Short mmCIF file of C-alpha atoms in Angstrom, two decimals:
data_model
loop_
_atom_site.label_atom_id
_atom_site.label_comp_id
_atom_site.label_asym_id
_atom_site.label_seq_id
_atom_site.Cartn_x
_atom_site.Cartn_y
_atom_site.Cartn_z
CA UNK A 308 66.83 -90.90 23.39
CA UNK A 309 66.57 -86.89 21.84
CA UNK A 310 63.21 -85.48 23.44
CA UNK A 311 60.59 -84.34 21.07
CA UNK A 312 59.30 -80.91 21.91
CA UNK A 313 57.22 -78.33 20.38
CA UNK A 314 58.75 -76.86 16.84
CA UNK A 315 61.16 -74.15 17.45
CA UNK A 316 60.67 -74.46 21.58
CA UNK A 317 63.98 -74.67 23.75
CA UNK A 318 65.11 -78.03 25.20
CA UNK A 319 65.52 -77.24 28.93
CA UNK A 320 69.24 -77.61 28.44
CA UNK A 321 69.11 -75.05 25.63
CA UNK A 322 67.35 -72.20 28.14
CA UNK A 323 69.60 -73.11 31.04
CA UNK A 324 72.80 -72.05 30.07
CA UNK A 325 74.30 -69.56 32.28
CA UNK A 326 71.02 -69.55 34.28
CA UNK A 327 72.93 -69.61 37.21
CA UNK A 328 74.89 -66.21 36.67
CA UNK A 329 73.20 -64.16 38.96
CA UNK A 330 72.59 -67.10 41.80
CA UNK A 331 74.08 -66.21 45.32
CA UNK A 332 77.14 -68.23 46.18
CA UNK A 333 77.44 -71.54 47.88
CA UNK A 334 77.79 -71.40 51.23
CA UNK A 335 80.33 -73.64 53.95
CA UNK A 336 78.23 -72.23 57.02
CA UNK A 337 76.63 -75.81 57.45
CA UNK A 338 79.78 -77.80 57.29
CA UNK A 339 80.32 -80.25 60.18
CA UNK A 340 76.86 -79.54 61.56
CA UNK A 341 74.39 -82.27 61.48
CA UNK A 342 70.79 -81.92 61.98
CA UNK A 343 67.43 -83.95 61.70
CA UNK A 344 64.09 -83.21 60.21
CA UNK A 345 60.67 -84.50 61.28
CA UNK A 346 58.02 -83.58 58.88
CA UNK A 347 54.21 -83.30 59.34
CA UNK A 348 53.84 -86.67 57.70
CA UNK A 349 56.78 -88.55 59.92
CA UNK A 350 59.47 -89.01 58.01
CA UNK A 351 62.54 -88.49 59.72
CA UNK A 352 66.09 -87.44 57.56
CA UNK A 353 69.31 -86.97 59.13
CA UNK A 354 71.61 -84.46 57.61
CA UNK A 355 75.77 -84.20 58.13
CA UNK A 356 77.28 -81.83 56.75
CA UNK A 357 80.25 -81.91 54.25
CA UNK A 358 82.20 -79.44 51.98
CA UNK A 359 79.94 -80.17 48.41
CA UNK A 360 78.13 -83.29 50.20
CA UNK A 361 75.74 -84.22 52.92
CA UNK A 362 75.45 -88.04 54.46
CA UNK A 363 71.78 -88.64 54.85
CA UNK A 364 69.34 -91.04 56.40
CA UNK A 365 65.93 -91.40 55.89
CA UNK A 366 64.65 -94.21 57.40
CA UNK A 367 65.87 -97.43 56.46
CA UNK A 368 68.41 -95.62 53.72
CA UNK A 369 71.34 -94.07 53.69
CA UNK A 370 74.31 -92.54 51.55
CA UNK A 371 76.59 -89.82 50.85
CA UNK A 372 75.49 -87.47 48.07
CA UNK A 373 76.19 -84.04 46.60
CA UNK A 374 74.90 -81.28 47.95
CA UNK A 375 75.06 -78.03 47.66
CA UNK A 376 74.12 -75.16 50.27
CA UNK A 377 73.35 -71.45 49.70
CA UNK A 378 72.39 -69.17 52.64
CA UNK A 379 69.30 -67.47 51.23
CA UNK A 380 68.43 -65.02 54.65
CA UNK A 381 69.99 -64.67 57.88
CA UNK A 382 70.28 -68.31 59.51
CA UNK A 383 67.90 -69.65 56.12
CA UNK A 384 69.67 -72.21 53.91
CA UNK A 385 68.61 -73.60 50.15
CA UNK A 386 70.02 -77.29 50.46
CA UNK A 387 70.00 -79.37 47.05
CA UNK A 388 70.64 -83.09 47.52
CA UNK A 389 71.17 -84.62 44.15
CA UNK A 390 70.87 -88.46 44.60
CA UNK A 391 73.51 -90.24 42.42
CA UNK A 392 71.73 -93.67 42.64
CA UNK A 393 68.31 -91.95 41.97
CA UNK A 394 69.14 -89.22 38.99
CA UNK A 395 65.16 -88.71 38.56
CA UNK A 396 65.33 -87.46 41.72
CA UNK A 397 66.12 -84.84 43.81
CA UNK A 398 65.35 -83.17 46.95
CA UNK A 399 65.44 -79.19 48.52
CA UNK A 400 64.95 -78.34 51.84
CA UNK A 401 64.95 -74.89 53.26
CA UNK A 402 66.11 -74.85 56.67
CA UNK A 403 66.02 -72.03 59.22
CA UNK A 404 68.26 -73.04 61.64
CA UNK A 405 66.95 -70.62 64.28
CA UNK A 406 62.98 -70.98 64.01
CA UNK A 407 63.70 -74.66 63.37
CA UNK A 408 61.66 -74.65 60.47
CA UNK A 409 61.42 -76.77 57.41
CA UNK A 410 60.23 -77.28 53.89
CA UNK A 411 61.09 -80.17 51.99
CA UNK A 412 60.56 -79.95 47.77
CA UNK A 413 60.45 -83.70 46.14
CA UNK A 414 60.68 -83.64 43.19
CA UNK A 415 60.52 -86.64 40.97
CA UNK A 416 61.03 -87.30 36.86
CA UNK A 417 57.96 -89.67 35.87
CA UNK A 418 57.61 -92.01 33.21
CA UNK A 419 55.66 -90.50 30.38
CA UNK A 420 52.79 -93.22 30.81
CA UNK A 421 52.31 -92.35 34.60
CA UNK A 422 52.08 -88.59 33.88
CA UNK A 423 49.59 -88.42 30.73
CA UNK A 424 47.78 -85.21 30.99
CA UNK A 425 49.95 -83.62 33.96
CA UNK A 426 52.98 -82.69 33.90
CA UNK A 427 56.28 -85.35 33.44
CA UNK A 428 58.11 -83.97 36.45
CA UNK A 429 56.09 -84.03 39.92
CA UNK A 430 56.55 -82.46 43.29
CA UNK A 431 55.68 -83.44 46.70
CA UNK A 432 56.12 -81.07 49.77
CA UNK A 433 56.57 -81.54 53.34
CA UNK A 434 56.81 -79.03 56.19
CA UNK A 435 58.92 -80.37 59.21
CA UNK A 436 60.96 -79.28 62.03
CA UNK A 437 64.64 -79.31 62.88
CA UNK A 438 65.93 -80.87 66.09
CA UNK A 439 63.87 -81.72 69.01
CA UNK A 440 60.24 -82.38 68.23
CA UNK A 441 59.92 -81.48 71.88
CA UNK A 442 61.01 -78.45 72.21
CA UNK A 443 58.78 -75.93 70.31
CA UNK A 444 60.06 -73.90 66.81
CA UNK A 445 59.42 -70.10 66.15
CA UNK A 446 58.13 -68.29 63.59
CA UNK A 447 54.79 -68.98 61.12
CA UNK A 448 54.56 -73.00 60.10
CA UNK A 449 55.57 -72.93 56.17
CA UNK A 450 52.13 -73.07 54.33
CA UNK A 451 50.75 -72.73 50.91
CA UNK A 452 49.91 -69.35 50.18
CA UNK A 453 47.97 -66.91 47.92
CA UNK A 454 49.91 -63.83 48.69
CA UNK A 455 51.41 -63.77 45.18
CA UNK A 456 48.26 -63.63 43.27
CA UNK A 457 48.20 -60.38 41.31
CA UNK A 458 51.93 -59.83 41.61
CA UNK A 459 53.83 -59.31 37.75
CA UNK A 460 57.23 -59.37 38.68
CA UNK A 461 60.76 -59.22 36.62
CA UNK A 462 63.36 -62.09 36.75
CA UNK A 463 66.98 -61.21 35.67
CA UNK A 464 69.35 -64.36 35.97
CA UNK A 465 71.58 -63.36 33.66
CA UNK A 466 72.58 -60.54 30.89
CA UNK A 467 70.58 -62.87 28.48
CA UNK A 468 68.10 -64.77 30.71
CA UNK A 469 65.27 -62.27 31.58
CA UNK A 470 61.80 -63.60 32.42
CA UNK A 471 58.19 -61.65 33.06
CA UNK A 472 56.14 -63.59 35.87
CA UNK A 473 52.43 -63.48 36.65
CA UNK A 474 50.64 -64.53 39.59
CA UNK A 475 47.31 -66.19 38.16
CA UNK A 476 46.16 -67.97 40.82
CA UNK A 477 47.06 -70.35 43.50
CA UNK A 478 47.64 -73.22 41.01
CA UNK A 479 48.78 -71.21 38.22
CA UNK A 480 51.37 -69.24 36.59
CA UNK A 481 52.09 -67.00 33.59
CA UNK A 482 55.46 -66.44 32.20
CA UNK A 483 57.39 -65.01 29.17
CA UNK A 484 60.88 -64.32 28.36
CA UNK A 485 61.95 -60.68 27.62
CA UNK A 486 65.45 -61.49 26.87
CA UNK A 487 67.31 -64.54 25.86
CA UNK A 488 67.18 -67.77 23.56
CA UNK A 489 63.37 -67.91 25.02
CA UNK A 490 62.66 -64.95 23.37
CA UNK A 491 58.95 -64.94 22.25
CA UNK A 492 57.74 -67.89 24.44
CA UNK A 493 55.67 -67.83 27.33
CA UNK A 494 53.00 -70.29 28.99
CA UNK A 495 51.09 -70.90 31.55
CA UNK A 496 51.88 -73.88 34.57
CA UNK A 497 51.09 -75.54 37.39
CA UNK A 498 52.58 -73.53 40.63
CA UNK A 499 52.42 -74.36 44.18
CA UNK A 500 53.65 -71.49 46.89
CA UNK A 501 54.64 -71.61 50.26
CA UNK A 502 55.26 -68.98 52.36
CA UNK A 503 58.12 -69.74 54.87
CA UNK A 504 58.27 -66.35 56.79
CA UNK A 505 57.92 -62.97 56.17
CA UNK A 506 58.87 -61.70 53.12
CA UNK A 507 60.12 -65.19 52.19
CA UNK A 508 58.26 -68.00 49.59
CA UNK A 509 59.11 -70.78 48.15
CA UNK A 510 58.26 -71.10 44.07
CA UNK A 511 57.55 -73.77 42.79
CA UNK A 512 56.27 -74.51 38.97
CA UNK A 513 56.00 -77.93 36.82
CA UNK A 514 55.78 -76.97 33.42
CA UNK A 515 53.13 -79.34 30.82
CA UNK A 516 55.25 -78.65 27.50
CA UNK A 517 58.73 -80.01 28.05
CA UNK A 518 59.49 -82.17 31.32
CA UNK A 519 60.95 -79.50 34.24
CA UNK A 520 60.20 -78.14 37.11
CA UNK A 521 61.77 -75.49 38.91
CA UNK A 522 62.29 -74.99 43.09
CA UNK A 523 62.90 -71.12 43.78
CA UNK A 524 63.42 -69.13 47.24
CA UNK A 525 62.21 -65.86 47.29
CA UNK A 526 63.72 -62.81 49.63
CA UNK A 527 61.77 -60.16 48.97
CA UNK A 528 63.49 -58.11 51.69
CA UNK A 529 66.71 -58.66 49.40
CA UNK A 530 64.89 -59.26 46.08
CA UNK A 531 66.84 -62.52 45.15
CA UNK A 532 65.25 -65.40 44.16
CA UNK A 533 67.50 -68.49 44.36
CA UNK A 534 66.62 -72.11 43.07
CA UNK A 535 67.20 -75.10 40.71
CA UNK A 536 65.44 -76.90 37.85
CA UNK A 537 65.07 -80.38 37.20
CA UNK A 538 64.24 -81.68 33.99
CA UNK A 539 64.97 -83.64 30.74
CA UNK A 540 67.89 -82.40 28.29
CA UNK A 541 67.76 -82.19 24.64
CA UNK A 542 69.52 -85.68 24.55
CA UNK A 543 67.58 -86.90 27.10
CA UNK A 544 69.71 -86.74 30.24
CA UNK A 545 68.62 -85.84 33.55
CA UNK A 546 69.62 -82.75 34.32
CA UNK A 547 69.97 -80.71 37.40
CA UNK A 548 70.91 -76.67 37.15
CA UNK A 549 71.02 -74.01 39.51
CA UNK A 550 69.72 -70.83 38.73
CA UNK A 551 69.50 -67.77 40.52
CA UNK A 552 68.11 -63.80 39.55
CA UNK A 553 67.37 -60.21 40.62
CA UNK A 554 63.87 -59.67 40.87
CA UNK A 555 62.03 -56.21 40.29
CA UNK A 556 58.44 -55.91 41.16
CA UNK A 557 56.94 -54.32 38.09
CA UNK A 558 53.19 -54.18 39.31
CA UNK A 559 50.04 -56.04 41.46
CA UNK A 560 46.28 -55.95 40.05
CA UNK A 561 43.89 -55.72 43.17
CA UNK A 562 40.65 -58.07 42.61
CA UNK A 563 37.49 -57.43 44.11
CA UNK A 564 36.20 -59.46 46.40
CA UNK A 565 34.20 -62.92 45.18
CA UNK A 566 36.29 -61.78 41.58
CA UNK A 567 39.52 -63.37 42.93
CA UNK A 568 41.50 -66.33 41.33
CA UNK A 569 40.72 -69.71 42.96
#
């Protein structure tokens, strides 16, 4: 079944094209390794390591699904687990395998009855630790964050996919597209950031007029950003596309204090 958006707005399929032109490559670094997660809430997954695929378990399930792996910092990996028994699905984690810290990304395609009012595609977020829960990690526990507030930033992911960001708040974001088949539109939706280390965030934004939401990692040492949507196509498929872009910081507005965003 077609999806009905807004007159002359983009199905997500339509805007993703080529997204993915200026993503970092995949990387092999993690095949043959296998390594468990325990988050904060405690779940426990088990990851091994393929070429293109990762054999999971998470509790009382288990299966072999694609994956694919992109080493976003030194000893930092972007792993997307796309679920072939659970297409609304998906998963990202962001491993460091040397500070032995976590972040899992949910996200989930909902029903349009369940989601009335919010947007169709949800996310849920876990922080966890690799290995043994015994042994201490390193480095600053991933948390939300409000250290992009302010921040208007430029995303090039392709020759034709350019894309103005700004920092609102901690639950919201502004964007617009300076070059490409988005030409013209912008909006504003729901955001939630983590910071993972220094000079490192995880993006995350579910947007209210068509159902998508996007993951991103952000190296602001390197000034890549590197990430996925999820969504429904113009024909109504599930669809899961990486994407990838250069990012230039274009400028920051300082609030005084008791003026700042929520």
């Amino acid at each position: 079944m077609a999806v009905e958006n807004p007159k002359d707005w983009k199905t997500y399929d339509q805007f993703a094209y080529g997204i993915d032109t200026n993503r970092l490559p995949a990387s092999d670094a993690l095949v043959g390794a296998s390594h468990t997660v325990t988050f904060e809430d405690g779940r426990v997954l088990t990851l091994g390591f393929g070429k293109g695929k990762v054999t999971w378990s998470d509790g009382g399930a288990s299966a072999e699904d694609a994956c694919e792996v992109v080493e976003v910092a030194p000893s930092t990996y972007f792993v997307e687990i796309i679920f072939a028994s659970r297409p609304t699905e998906a998963e990202t984690i962001v491993i460091n395998t040397v500070s032995r810290r976590a972040l899992s990304i949910y996200s989930v395609v909902r029903d349009k009855d369940v989601s009335v009012g919010e947007p169709q595609v949800a996310q849920v977020f876990r922080a966890g630790i690799v290995g043994d829960i015994s042994v201490p990690p390193t480095g600053p526990v991933p948390a939300e964050t409000r250290d992009l507030i302010g921040l208007r930033a430029h995303f090039t992911y392709s020759p034709n996919h350019v894309y103005e960001h700004t920092y609102l708040s901690s639950q919201r974001y502004c964007w617009q597209c300076l070059v490409g088949v988005q030409r013209g539109h912008g909006d504003v939706d729901l955001t939630t950031t983590y910071k993972f280390d220094e000079d490192q965030y995880v993006f995350t934004f579910r947007e209210f007029k068509i159902a998508v939401a996007s993951t991103f990692f952000y190296n602001f040492k390197d000034m890549r950003s590197t990430g996925k949507f999820l969504g429904i196509a113009g024909d109504g498929r599930i669809q899961n596309s990486p994407a990838g872009a250069f990012i230039r910081k274009a400028s920051t507005t300082f609030y005084l204090p008791g003026r700042d965003p929520v």
